[in-house]
Coordinates of C-alpha atoms and ligand atoms in Angstrom, one line a residue:
Chain A
M1 CA 133.5 -116.3 -73.9
F2 CA 131.2 -114.8 -71.6
K3 CA 129.0 -113.8 -74.0
D4 CA 126.2 -116.4 -72.5
V5 CA 126.9 -115.8 -69.0
T6 CA 124.0 -113.4 -67.6
F7 CA 124.9 -112.4 -64.3
G8 CA 122.1 -113.1 -61.6
Q9 CA 119.4 -114.7 -62.9
Y10 CA 116.8 -111.6 -63.2
Y11 CA 114.3 -112.8 -65.6
P12 CA 113.0 -109.6 -67.2
S13 CA 108.8 -109.2 -67.2
D14 CA 106.3 -107.2 -66.3
S15 CA 104.2 -109.4 -63.5
V16 CA 102.4 -108.4 -60.3
V17 CA 105.6 -110.4 -58.4
H18 CA 107.8 -108.4 -60.3
R19 CA 106.3 -105.1 -59.4
M20 CA 105.9 -105.7 -55.8
D21 CA 108.1 -103.9 -53.3
P22 CA 111.5 -106.0 -52.8
R23 CA 110.9 -105.4 -48.9
F24 CA 107.6 -107.3 -49.0
K25 CA 109.2 -109.7 -50.9
L26 CA 112.1 -110.8 -48.9
V27 CA 109.9 -110.9 -45.9
I28 CA 107.5 -113.2 -47.6
A29 CA 110.3 -115.4 -48.6
F30 CA 111.6 -115.6 -45.1
A31 CA 108.6 -116.5 -43.5
F32 CA 107.4 -119.0 -46.2
I33 CA 111.1 -120.8 -45.6
I34 CA 110.2 -120.7 -41.5
V35 CA 107.1 -122.1 -42.0
L36 CA 107.9 -124.6 -44.6
F37 CA 110.0 -126.1 -41.9
M38 CA 107.3 -126.5 -39.4
I39 CA 104.4 -128.8 -41.9
N40 CA 103.8 -131.8 -40.3
S41 CA 100.9 -132.6 -42.2
F42 CA 99.8 -133.7 -45.5
A43 CA 97.2 -130.8 -45.8
G44 CA 100.0 -128.3 -44.9
Y45 CA 102.1 -129.5 -47.5
I46 CA 99.5 -129.6 -50.2
T47 CA 98.9 -125.8 -49.3
A48 CA 102.1 -125.2 -49.7
G49 CA 102.3 -126.7 -53.0
L50 CA 99.4 -124.7 -53.9
F51 CA 101.1 -121.4 -52.8
V52 CA 104.4 -121.8 -54.4
F53 CA 102.2 -122.7 -57.6
V54 CA 100.2 -119.7 -57.4
C55 CA 103.1 -117.5 -57.1
V56 CA 104.6 -119.0 -59.5
A57 CA 102.3 -118.6 -62.2
A58 CA 101.8 -114.7 -60.5
A59 CA 105.4 -114.2 -61.6
K60 CA 105.0 -115.5 -64.9
V61 CA 108.2 -117.2 -65.0
P62 CA 108.9 -120.0 -67.5
V63 CA 109.2 -122.8 -64.7
K64 CA 112.3 -124.1 -66.7
L65 CA 114.2 -122.0 -65.3
L66 CA 113.2 -123.0 -61.8
F67 CA 114.3 -125.9 -62.4
K68 CA 117.7 -125.2 -63.3
N69 CA 118.3 -124.3 -60.0
I70 CA 118.0 -127.6 -58.8
K71 CA 120.0 -129.2 -61.2
P72 CA 123.6 -128.3 -59.5
L73 CA 122.2 -129.5 -56.2
W74 CA 121.0 -132.8 -57.3
F75 CA 123.9 -134.7 -55.4
I76 CA 123.0 -133.2 -52.1
L77 CA 119.1 -133.8 -52.7
L78 CA 120.4 -137.6 -53.7
F79 CA 122.5 -138.0 -50.4
M80 CA 119.8 -136.5 -48.2
F81 CA 117.2 -138.7 -49.5
V82 CA 119.2 -141.6 -49.3
I83 CA 120.2 -140.6 -45.8
N84 CA 116.7 -140.9 -44.8
V85 CA 115.6 -143.6 -46.4
F86 CA 118.2 -145.9 -44.9
F87 CA 118.7 -144.3 -41.5
T88 CA 114.8 -144.3 -40.0
R89 CA 114.2 -147.3 -38.4
S90 CA 110.5 -146.6 -37.3
G91 CA 107.5 -148.1 -39.6
N92 CA 106.6 -151.3 -41.3
V93 CA 109.6 -152.6 -42.9
L94 CA 109.2 -153.0 -46.9
F95 CA 112.6 -154.5 -47.9
S96 CA 115.3 -155.7 -46.0
F97 CA 119.2 -156.1 -47.2
W98 CA 122.3 -157.2 -44.9
I99 CA 121.8 -154.3 -42.6
L100 CA 119.7 -152.3 -44.9
K101 CA 116.0 -151.9 -44.0
I102 CA 113.8 -149.5 -45.8
T103 CA 110.5 -149.0 -44.1
D104 CA 107.6 -147.2 -45.3
E105 CA 107.9 -144.2 -42.7
G106 CA 111.4 -143.7 -44.2
L107 CA 110.3 -143.5 -47.6
I108 CA 107.7 -141.1 -47.0
K109 CA 109.9 -138.9 -44.6
A110 CA 112.3 -138.8 -47.9
V111 CA 110.4 -137.9 -50.2
L112 CA 108.4 -135.2 -48.3
M113 CA 112.0 -134.1 -47.1
L114 CA 112.7 -133.6 -51.1
I115 CA 109.6 -131.7 -51.5
R116 CA 110.3 -129.8 -49.1
I117 CA 114.1 -128.9 -50.1
V118 CA 112.5 -128.6 -53.9
M119 CA 109.8 -126.0 -52.8
L120 CA 112.6 -124.0 -50.7
I121 CA 114.8 -123.9 -54.0
F122 CA 111.9 -122.7 -56.2
F123 CA 110.6 -120.2 -53.9
T124 CA 114.1 -118.5 -53.3
G125 CA 114.8 -118.7 -57.2
L126 CA 111.6 -116.8 -57.8
L127 CA 112.8 -114.0 -55.5
T128 CA 116.0 -113.6 -57.8
L129 CA 114.3 -114.1 -60.8
T130 CA 111.7 -111.5 -60.2
T131 CA 113.8 -109.0 -58.6
T132 CA 116.9 -107.4 -59.7
P133 CA 119.9 -107.4 -57.8
I134 CA 120.2 -103.7 -56.9
S135 CA 116.3 -103.9 -55.9
L136 CA 117.4 -106.6 -53.9
T137 CA 120.1 -104.3 -52.4
V138 CA 118.0 -101.5 -51.8
G139 CA 115.6 -103.7 -50.2
I140 CA 118.1 -105.3 -47.7
E141 CA 119.1 -101.9 -47.2
S142 CA 115.9 -100.7 -46.4
L143 CA 114.9 -103.4 -43.8
L144 CA 118.4 -103.6 -41.8
S145 CA 118.4 -99.6 -41.3
P146 CA 116.8 -99.9 -38.0
L147 CA 120.1 -101.1 -37.4
K148 CA 121.9 -98.1 -38.3
K149 CA 120.8 -97.0 -34.4
I150 CA 123.6 -99.5 -33.1
K151 CA 126.1 -98.6 -35.6
F152 CA 125.6 -101.4 -37.9
P153 CA 126.4 -100.0 -41.5
A154 CA 123.8 -100.9 -43.2
H155 CA 124.0 -97.9 -45.9
E156 CA 127.8 -98.6 -46.8
L157 CA 127.0 -102.4 -46.9
A158 CA 124.8 -101.7 -49.6
M159 CA 126.7 -99.3 -51.5
M160 CA 129.3 -101.7 -51.7
M161 CA 126.8 -104.5 -52.8
T162 CA 125.4 -102.3 -55.4
I163 CA 128.9 -101.1 -56.8
A164 CA 130.1 -104.5 -56.8
L165 CA 127.4 -105.6 -58.6
R166 CA 127.1 -103.0 -61.2
F167 CA 131.0 -104.0 -62.0
I168 CA 130.4 -107.4 -62.4
P169 CA 129.4 -107.2 -66.2
T170 CA 131.9 -104.7 -67.1
L171 CA 134.9 -106.5 -65.4
M172 CA 133.4 -109.7 -67.1
E173 CA 133.6 -107.5 -70.7
E174 CA 136.7 -106.5 -69.8
T175 CA 137.9 -110.0 -69.3
D176 CA 136.2 -111.0 -72.5
K177 CA 137.9 -107.8 -74.7
I178 CA 141.4 -108.7 -72.9
M179 CA 141.6 -112.2 -73.6
K180 CA 140.3 -111.6 -77.0
A181 CA 143.0 -109.2 -77.5
Q182 CA 145.5 -111.3 -76.0
M183 CA 144.4 -114.3 -78.2
A184 CA 144.6 -112.1 -81.2
R185 CA 147.9 -111.9 -80.4
G186 CA 148.6 -115.7 -80.3
A187 CA 147.9 -116.4 -76.5
S188 CA 145.4 -119.4 -76.4
F189 CA 143.6 -119.9 -72.7
D190 CA 142.6 -123.5 -73.4
T191 CA 145.4 -125.6 -74.3
G192 CA 148.7 -127.2 -73.0
N193 CA 148.6 -128.4 -69.1
L194 CA 147.7 -127.3 -65.9
Y195 CA 150.6 -125.2 -65.7
Q196 CA 150.5 -123.5 -69.2
K197 CA 147.3 -122.8 -68.5
A198 CA 147.7 -121.2 -65.2
K199 CA 150.5 -119.3 -66.9
S200 CA 148.6 -118.1 -69.5
M201 CA 146.3 -116.6 -66.8
I202 CA 149.1 -114.2 -65.7
P203 CA 149.1 -111.8 -68.2
L204 CA 145.0 -111.6 -68.1
L205 CA 145.2 -110.9 -64.3
I206 CA 147.9 -108.0 -64.2
T207 CA 145.9 -106.4 -67.0
L208 CA 142.3 -106.9 -65.0
F209 CA 143.7 -105.7 -61.8
V210 CA 145.4 -102.7 -63.5
S211 CA 142.1 -101.8 -64.8
A212 CA 140.1 -102.1 -62.0
F213 CA 142.4 -100.0 -59.9
R214 CA 142.1 -97.5 -62.6
R215 CA 138.0 -97.7 -62.4
A216 CA 137.6 -97.8 -58.6
D217 CA 140.2 -94.5 -58.5
E218 CA 137.6 -93.1 -61.3
L219 CA 134.4 -94.2 -59.9
A220 CA 135.4 -92.7 -56.2
L221 CA 136.3 -89.1 -57.9
A222 CA 133.2 -89.2 -59.7
M223 CA 131.3 -89.5 -56.5
T224 CA 133.0 -87.3 -54.5
A225 CA 132.6 -84.5 -57.3
R226 CA 128.8 -85.5 -56.5
C227 CA 129.1 -84.7 -53.3
Y228 CA 128.5 -88.4 -52.3
N229 CA 129.1 -88.0 -48.3
G230 CA 127.7 -91.3 -47.2
G231 CA 124.2 -91.9 -46.0
E232 CA 123.2 -89.3 -44.0
G233 CA 120.3 -87.1 -45.5
R234 CA 120.6 -89.2 -48.9
T235 CA 117.7 -89.5 -51.1
R236 CA 116.7 -92.1 -53.4
M237 CA 115.7 -91.5 -56.9
N238 CA 113.1 -94.3 -57.0
P239 CA 111.9 -94.4 -53.2
L240 CA 110.6 -97.9 -52.2
K241 CA 106.5 -97.5 -52.7
V242 CA 104.1 -99.8 -51.2
S243 CA 101.2 -100.7 -53.5
G244 CA 98.0 -102.5 -53.8
V245 CA 100.0 -105.7 -55.0
D246 CA 102.4 -105.6 -51.8
Y247 CA 99.2 -105.5 -49.7
A248 CA 97.4 -108.0 -51.6
G249 CA 100.8 -109.9 -50.8
A250 CA 100.8 -109.8 -47.3
V251 CA 97.2 -110.6 -46.8
M252 CA 97.9 -114.0 -48.9
T253 CA 101.2 -114.6 -47.3
V254 CA 99.4 -114.1 -43.5
L255 CA 96.2 -116.3 -44.7
F256 CA 98.7 -119.1 -46.0
I257 CA 100.8 -118.9 -42.5
A258 CA 97.7 -119.0 -40.3
A259 CA 96.0 -122.2 -42.5
M260 CA 99.6 -123.8 -42.0
I261 CA 99.5 -122.9 -38.1
M262 CA 96.0 -124.0 -38.0
F263 CA 96.9 -127.8 -40.1
N264 CA 99.5 -128.1 -37.4
Y265 CA 97.4 -128.6 -34.7
V266 CA 93.8 -129.8 -36.4
H267 CA 94.9 -132.5 -38.3
V268 CA 92.4 -132.6 -41.5
I269 CA 94.0 -135.0 -43.0
Chain B
M1 CA 145.8 -112.2 -99.5
S2 CA 141.9 -111.6 -99.8
I3 CA 139.1 -112.0 -97.3
K4 CA 135.5 -113.4 -98.5
V5 CA 132.8 -113.3 -96.6
E6 CA 129.7 -114.7 -97.7
N7 CA 126.1 -114.2 -95.9
L8 CA 127.6 -113.9 -92.4
S9 CA 125.5 -113.6 -89.4
Y10 CA 126.1 -113.1 -85.9
V11 CA 123.6 -113.5 -82.9
Y12 CA 124.9 -112.8 -79.5
M13 CA 122.9 -114.8 -76.5
Q14 CA 120.9 -116.7 -78.7
G15 CA 117.9 -117.9 -77.1
T16 CA 117.8 -115.9 -74.1
P17 CA 115.2 -112.8 -73.6
F18 CA 118.8 -110.9 -74.4
E19 CA 119.3 -112.2 -78.0
T20 CA 120.6 -109.4 -80.0
V21 CA 121.3 -110.0 -83.9
A22 CA 124.7 -107.6 -84.1
V23 CA 125.3 -108.8 -87.8
D24 CA 122.7 -109.6 -90.3
N25 CA 123.6 -111.2 -93.5
V26 CA 126.3 -109.3 -94.6
S27 CA 128.3 -110.3 -97.6
F28 CA 131.6 -108.8 -99.4
E29 CA 135.1 -109.3 -100.6
I30 CA 138.3 -107.8 -99.7
N31 CA 141.4 -108.1 -102.2
Q32 CA 145.2 -107.8 -101.5
G33 CA 146.5 -104.6 -100.7
E34 CA 143.2 -102.9 -100.5
F35 CA 142.6 -99.9 -97.5
V36 CA 139.1 -100.5 -96.7
A37 CA 137.0 -98.3 -94.2
V38 CA 133.9 -99.7 -92.0
I39 CA 131.4 -96.9 -91.1
G40 CA 128.4 -97.1 -89.3
H41 CA 126.9 -95.6 -85.8
T42 CA 127.7 -97.2 -82.6
G43 CA 125.9 -100.4 -82.3
S44 CA 125.8 -101.3 -85.8
G45 CA 127.8 -104.1 -85.5
K46 CA 130.9 -103.1 -86.9
S47 CA 133.1 -104.7 -84.0
T48 CA 131.3 -107.7 -84.1
L49 CA 131.9 -108.0 -87.9
I50 CA 135.7 -107.5 -88.0
Q51 CA 136.0 -109.9 -84.7
Q52 CA 134.6 -112.8 -86.9
L53 CA 137.5 -112.0 -89.8
N54 CA 140.2 -113.9 -87.5
G55 CA 138.3 -116.1 -85.6
L56 CA 137.7 -114.7 -82.0
L57 CA 134.0 -114.9 -82.8
I58 CA 132.6 -117.6 -84.9
P59 CA 129.9 -116.7 -87.2
T60 CA 126.7 -118.0 -86.2
S61 CA 125.8 -118.4 -89.7
G62 CA 127.7 -117.5 -93.0
R63 CA 131.1 -118.2 -94.3
V64 CA 134.5 -116.1 -93.9
E65 CA 137.6 -117.3 -95.7
V66 CA 140.9 -115.7 -95.1
D67 CA 143.5 -116.8 -98.2
G68 CA 141.9 -120.0 -98.4
Y69 CA 141.3 -121.1 -94.9
E70 CA 137.5 -121.1 -93.7
I71 CA 136.8 -119.9 -89.9
S72 CA 135.8 -122.8 -87.7
T73 CA 136.9 -124.0 -84.8
S74 CA 139.5 -125.5 -86.0
K75 CA 142.3 -124.7 -83.8
K76 CA 145.1 -125.2 -86.3
D77 CA 143.4 -123.3 -88.9
L78 CA 142.5 -120.3 -86.0
K79 CA 146.3 -120.2 -85.4
E80 CA 147.2 -119.7 -89.1
I81 CA 144.3 -117.0 -89.6
R82 CA 145.1 -115.1 -86.6
S83 CA 148.9 -114.9 -88.0
K84 CA 147.5 -113.6 -91.1
V85 CA 145.1 -111.3 -89.8
G86 CA 146.4 -108.9 -86.9
L87 CA 143.5 -106.9 -85.2
V88 CA 144.0 -104.1 -83.0
F89 CA 141.0 -103.8 -80.6
Q90 CA 139.5 -100.3 -79.3
Y91 CA 142.0 -98.8 -76.5
P92 CA 144.5 -100.9 -77.1
E93 CA 147.0 -99.4 -74.3
Y94 CA 144.5 -101.0 -71.7
Q95 CA 146.3 -104.5 -73.0
L96 CA 149.6 -103.8 -71.9
F97 CA 150.8 -105.8 -69.3
E98 CA 154.6 -106.7 -69.6
E99 CA 157.1 -104.9 -67.6
T100 CA 159.0 -103.3 -70.7
V101 CA 158.0 -101.8 -73.9
A102 CA 160.0 -104.5 -75.9
K103 CA 158.7 -107.3 -73.7
D104 CA 155.1 -106.3 -74.5
V105 CA 155.8 -105.5 -78.4
A106 CA 157.4 -109.4 -78.2
F107 CA 154.4 -111.2 -76.7
G108 CA 152.9 -111.7 -79.8
P109 CA 155.7 -113.1 -82.0
K110 CA 156.9 -115.6 -78.9
N111 CA 153.3 -116.9 -79.2
Q112 CA 153.7 -117.7 -82.7
G113 CA 157.1 -119.3 -82.2
V114 CA 159.7 -116.9 -83.9
S115 CA 163.3 -117.2 -82.8
E116 CA 164.8 -114.4 -80.3
E117 CA 166.5 -112.7 -83.1
E118 CA 163.7 -112.5 -85.7
T119 CA 161.6 -111.5 -82.8
N120 CA 164.4 -108.8 -81.8
I121 CA 164.1 -107.3 -85.4
R122 CA 160.6 -107.7 -85.6
V123 CA 159.9 -105.6 -82.4
K124 CA 162.3 -102.9 -82.9
E125 CA 160.9 -102.4 -86.8
A126 CA 157.5 -102.8 -85.4
I127 CA 158.1 -100.1 -82.7
T128 CA 159.9 -97.7 -85.0
D129 CA 157.0 -97.9 -87.7
M130 CA 154.9 -96.6 -85.0
G131 CA 156.8 -93.5 -84.5
L132 CA 158.7 -94.2 -81.5
D133 CA 162.2 -93.9 -80.5
Y134 CA 163.3 -97.7 -80.0
D135 CA 166.3 -96.8 -77.9
E136 CA 164.1 -94.8 -76.0
V137 CA 161.2 -96.6 -74.9
A138 CA 162.1 -100.2 -75.6
E139 CA 163.3 -100.5 -71.6
M140 CA 160.7 -98.2 -70.3
S141 CA 157.8 -99.5 -68.4
P142 CA 154.4 -99.2 -70.5
F143 CA 152.9 -97.6 -68.0
E144 CA 155.1 -94.6 -68.1
L145 CA 154.3 -93.2 -71.3
S146 CA 151.6 -91.2 -72.5
G147 CA 148.0 -92.5 -73.6
G148 CA 148.9 -91.8 -77.3
Q149 CA 152.3 -93.4 -76.7
K150 CA 150.9 -96.4 -75.0
R151 CA 148.3 -97.0 -77.8
R152 CA 151.4 -97.3 -80.7
V153 CA 153.0 -99.3 -78.5
A154 CA 150.0 -101.8 -78.3
I155 CA 149.5 -101.3 -82.1
A156 CA 153.3 -102.3 -82.4
G157 CA 152.2 -105.8 -80.5
V158 CA 150.0 -106.5 -83.5
L159 CA 152.3 -105.4 -86.1
A160 CA 155.3 -107.4 -84.8
M161 CA 153.4 -110.4 -85.6
N162 CA 154.0 -109.6 -89.2
P163 CA 150.4 -109.8 -90.4
D164 CA 149.1 -109.4 -94.0
I165 CA 145.9 -107.9 -92.9
I166 CA 145.5 -105.3 -90.4
V167 CA 142.5 -104.5 -88.6
F168 CA 141.9 -101.3 -86.7
D169 CA 138.8 -100.8 -84.8
E170 CA 138.2 -97.0 -84.0
P171 CA 142.1 -96.9 -83.2
T172 CA 142.0 -92.9 -82.7
A173 CA 139.2 -92.9 -80.3
G174 CA 140.1 -90.5 -77.3
L175 CA 143.2 -89.2 -78.8
D176 CA 143.6 -85.3 -79.7
P177 CA 144.2 -84.3 -83.0
R178 CA 147.5 -84.5 -82.8
G179 CA 147.8 -87.7 -81.7
R180 CA 145.1 -89.1 -84.4
E181 CA 147.2 -87.1 -87.3
L182 CA 150.5 -89.2 -85.9
L183 CA 148.7 -92.5 -85.7
F184 CA 147.2 -92.2 -89.5
E185 CA 150.6 -91.1 -91.0
C186 CA 151.6 -94.8 -89.3
I187 CA 148.9 -96.7 -90.6
E188 CA 149.7 -95.0 -94.3
E189 CA 153.3 -96.1 -93.6
V190 CA 152.2 -99.6 -93.2
R191 CA 150.2 -99.4 -95.6
K192 CA 152.9 -98.7 -98.0
K193 CA 154.4 -102.1 -97.1
G194 CA 151.6 -104.2 -99.0
K195 CA 149.3 -104.6 -96.0
T196 CA 145.7 -104.9 -96.9
I197 CA 144.0 -102.7 -94.0
I198 CA 140.7 -102.8 -92.6
L199 CA 139.8 -99.4 -90.5
V200 CA 136.9 -99.0 -88.4
S201 CA 136.7 -95.0 -87.7
H202 CA 134.2 -92.4 -86.9
S203 CA 136.2 -89.8 -88.4
M204 CA 135.0 -89.1 -92.0
D205 CA 137.4 -86.7 -93.1
D206 CA 140.4 -89.5 -92.8
V207 CA 138.3 -92.2 -94.1
A208 CA 137.2 -90.5 -97.1
R209 CA 140.9 -89.3 -98.0
L210 CA 142.7 -92.8 -96.9
A211 CA 140.5 -95.6 -98.0
D212 CA 140.0 -97.4 -101.6
R213 CA 136.7 -98.2 -100.7
I214 CA 134.2 -97.8 -97.9
L215 CA 131.7 -100.2 -96.2
V216 CA 128.8 -98.9 -94.3
M217 CA 126.8 -100.8 -91.6
S218 CA 123.6 -99.9 -90.2
E219 CA 121.7 -101.9 -87.6
G220 CA 124.0 -105.2 -88.4
K221 CA 123.3 -104.8 -92.2
L222 CA 125.8 -103.7 -95.1
I223 CA 123.8 -101.0 -96.2
F224 CA 126.1 -99.8 -98.9
Q225 CA 129.6 -100.5 -100.1
G226 CA 131.9 -98.0 -102.7
T227 CA 134.6 -95.5 -103.0
P228 CA 134.3 -92.8 -100.8
A229 CA 133.3 -90.5 -103.6
E230 CA 130.1 -92.7 -104.3
V231 CA 129.2 -93.4 -100.3
F232 CA 129.6 -89.7 -99.6
S233 CA 127.8 -88.4 -103.3
E234 CA 125.0 -86.2 -102.7
Q235 CA 122.6 -88.7 -104.0
N236 CA 123.3 -91.0 -100.8
V237 CA 122.3 -88.4 -98.0
K238 CA 119.7 -90.8 -97.1
L239 CA 122.3 -93.2 -95.4
E240 CA 122.7 -90.1 -92.8
L241 CA 126.2 -90.3 -92.9
N242 CA 128.3 -87.2 -91.5
A243 CA 129.9 -86.3 -94.6
P244 CA 133.6 -85.2 -94.6
Q245 CA 134.0 -81.0 -94.1
L246 CA 135.4 -80.9 -97.6
A247 CA 132.1 -82.8 -99.2
L248 CA 130.1 -80.5 -97.1
L249 CA 132.5 -77.7 -98.7
A250 CA 132.0 -78.6 -102.1
R251 CA 128.1 -79.1 -101.8
K252 CA 127.5 -75.4 -100.4
L253 CA 130.2 -74.1 -103.1
N254 CA 128.2 -75.8 -105.8
K255 CA 124.6 -74.4 -104.2
T256 CA 125.7 -70.8 -105.1
G257 CA 125.8 -72.0 -108.9
K258 CA 129.0 -70.3 -109.4
F259 CA 131.5 -73.3 -109.1
N260 CA 130.7 -77.1 -110.3
I261 CA 133.2 -78.9 -108.2
P262 CA 133.3 -82.6 -108.7
N263 CA 132.4 -85.3 -106.5
G264 CA 135.5 -87.4 -104.4
V265 CA 137.8 -84.6 -103.7
F266 CA 138.6 -85.2 -99.9
D267 CA 142.2 -83.8 -99.6
V268 CA 142.7 -80.4 -98.5
E269 CA 145.7 -79.8 -101.5
G270 CA 143.2 -81.2 -104.2
M271 CA 140.4 -78.8 -103.2
K272 CA 142.6 -76.0 -103.3
N273 CA 143.7 -76.7 -106.5
V274 CA 139.8 -77.7 -107.9
I275 CA 138.6 -74.0 -106.6
L276 CA 141.9 -72.4 -107.9
K277 CA 140.9 -73.8 -111.2
E278 CA 137.4 -72.9 -111.4
L279 CA 138.0 -69.1 -110.4
G280 CA 140.7 -68.9 -112.9
G281 CA 138.7 -70.3 -115.5
K282 CA 135.9 -67.8 -114.3
N283 CA 138.1 -64.7 -114.1
Ligands
ADP1 N1 129.3 -109.3 -75.9 C1 128.4 -108.9 -76.3 N2 127.1 -109.4 -75.7 C2 125.7 -108.9 -76.0 N3 125.5 -108.1 -76.9 C3 126.6 -107.4 -77.6 C4 128.1 -107.7 -77.3 N4 128.7 -107.2 -78.0 C5 128.2 -106.1 -78.8 N5 126.8 -106.4 -78.6 C6 125.5 -105.7 -79.1 O1 125.8 -106.2 -80.7 C7 125.4 -104.9 -81.2 C8 126.7 -104.5 -82.2 O2 127.5 -104.0 -81.3 P1 129.0 -103.7 -82.0 O3 129.3 -104.6 -82.8 O4 129.8 -103.2 -80.7 O5 128.6 -102.3 -82.8 P2 130.1 -101.2 -83.0 O6 131.3 -101.9 -83.1 O7 129.6 -100.7 -84.7 O8 129.6 -99.9 -82.0 C9 124.6 -104.2 -80.2 O9 123.6 -104.1 -80.1 C10 125.3 -104.4 -79.1 O10 124.8 -103.9 -78.0
MG2 MG1 132.9 -100.9 -81.6

């Protein structure tokens, strides 16, 4: 049933990008997204494309997986493309029909917009493909920790995320098991009308709730038994370590951003 | 009512980096009325194997035939097969959900479309067969029962479907010795009614004592099958099985040179008689 659903989309591999500190990856991804929306020259697009290409190549993830992220968004992409094509009125008219006019400027704008969005999806996809959900959480906690001074519950938030992530596969497995057990007793989840299907879910949901509460209870007990009392003074088993690849990535990103800013003022092409 | 398995393989998450071959080219047959045990280390593919016997998992390749019906994706055949082959999962007590024990046990027969009257008869019989007092537990909530009782209610839920073949996946895991003993007694009772039993278990003493035949799984492969005496014979030490206590006792006694205990005695009473006879013969 759920056997083919892998949660998150981490792609295990041993590349420099996989080995990077999650904080650096988060900050770089954030910076890239901002820069991406400031591009206003062809040189800028080419450089950004090159940057994405270098990152993807360094991460050693199959490009197929990156394209997979685009699939569910094709309708939105198409919609944005059409809007850009038809609602740009400036430039030379290439084609006109009734009240619709397609101009060269509109077409270029639409294509560039598409490229921008695709690069955005690629880059954020790269982040989740090369970083496990848990280390992303650790990274977010660490980046948010300065906010603890203003009583922002960074640790609690991260702990909740970690536990939720930890239990998603467990609950999926449990759902699978219970569905199988009920199917073995003659239940069917995929036949009948909508009402019958909804009704057949009730036994499943009851059982799942009971077990989720039981697990939560056991986990709370186990954590208390091991002296958990919040984030105060808690150390990490695998502390985040900044290494050479992180500095290299940071330097590359700074150079990239500098180039992008330069292209915005000095028009090369 | 026989089961025929030919070149069966099952692969989880095929085509992903997480691909696992859980069952690898397994073939065997199980005859009507047989008691067959499946043993092997955790992760050796036992659960995956038995879930294919009633079509909860559809084989990646190979065939499973139950009483002439082949397992495929045909919904009608699957329904037929699931009525014939009852499957008791590991920790079945976590699957109880109804308000009362009787209602929970009736879940299966109701799905089969059995009449109200017949359902009530079956529910009562199944609960009694599992060694519980029907009048006492029928109207209780399943959540009020003890762990061992819950488990027996869950098993009754499968028995009430009146399957010809019953598959148990580690039915005694997590039970105390007394609960284990009770449960095996119940399984023996069910067997006496002419049902075919397939039992996955780590309890070698019970397996050796109860089973007609044992299938040994390792890393997805069926590495050996035979009678308990054959499986736990000294020549098979290479299978790295935890031999039953009585087999170990026999080996140790034979090693002293003063005894010659034959292979395949797995019940305490039988072993006592053999030893007494050996001693008597010498005195
Ligand atoms: N739902 C699943 N998804 C992916 N792999 C699984 C799943 N269930 C079992 N496996 C893998 O298949 C192999 C056999 O497991 P299983 O049949 O449960 O063995 P056993 O019951 O003998 O302990 C193991 O390596 C296990 O990790
Ligand atoms: Mg198992």
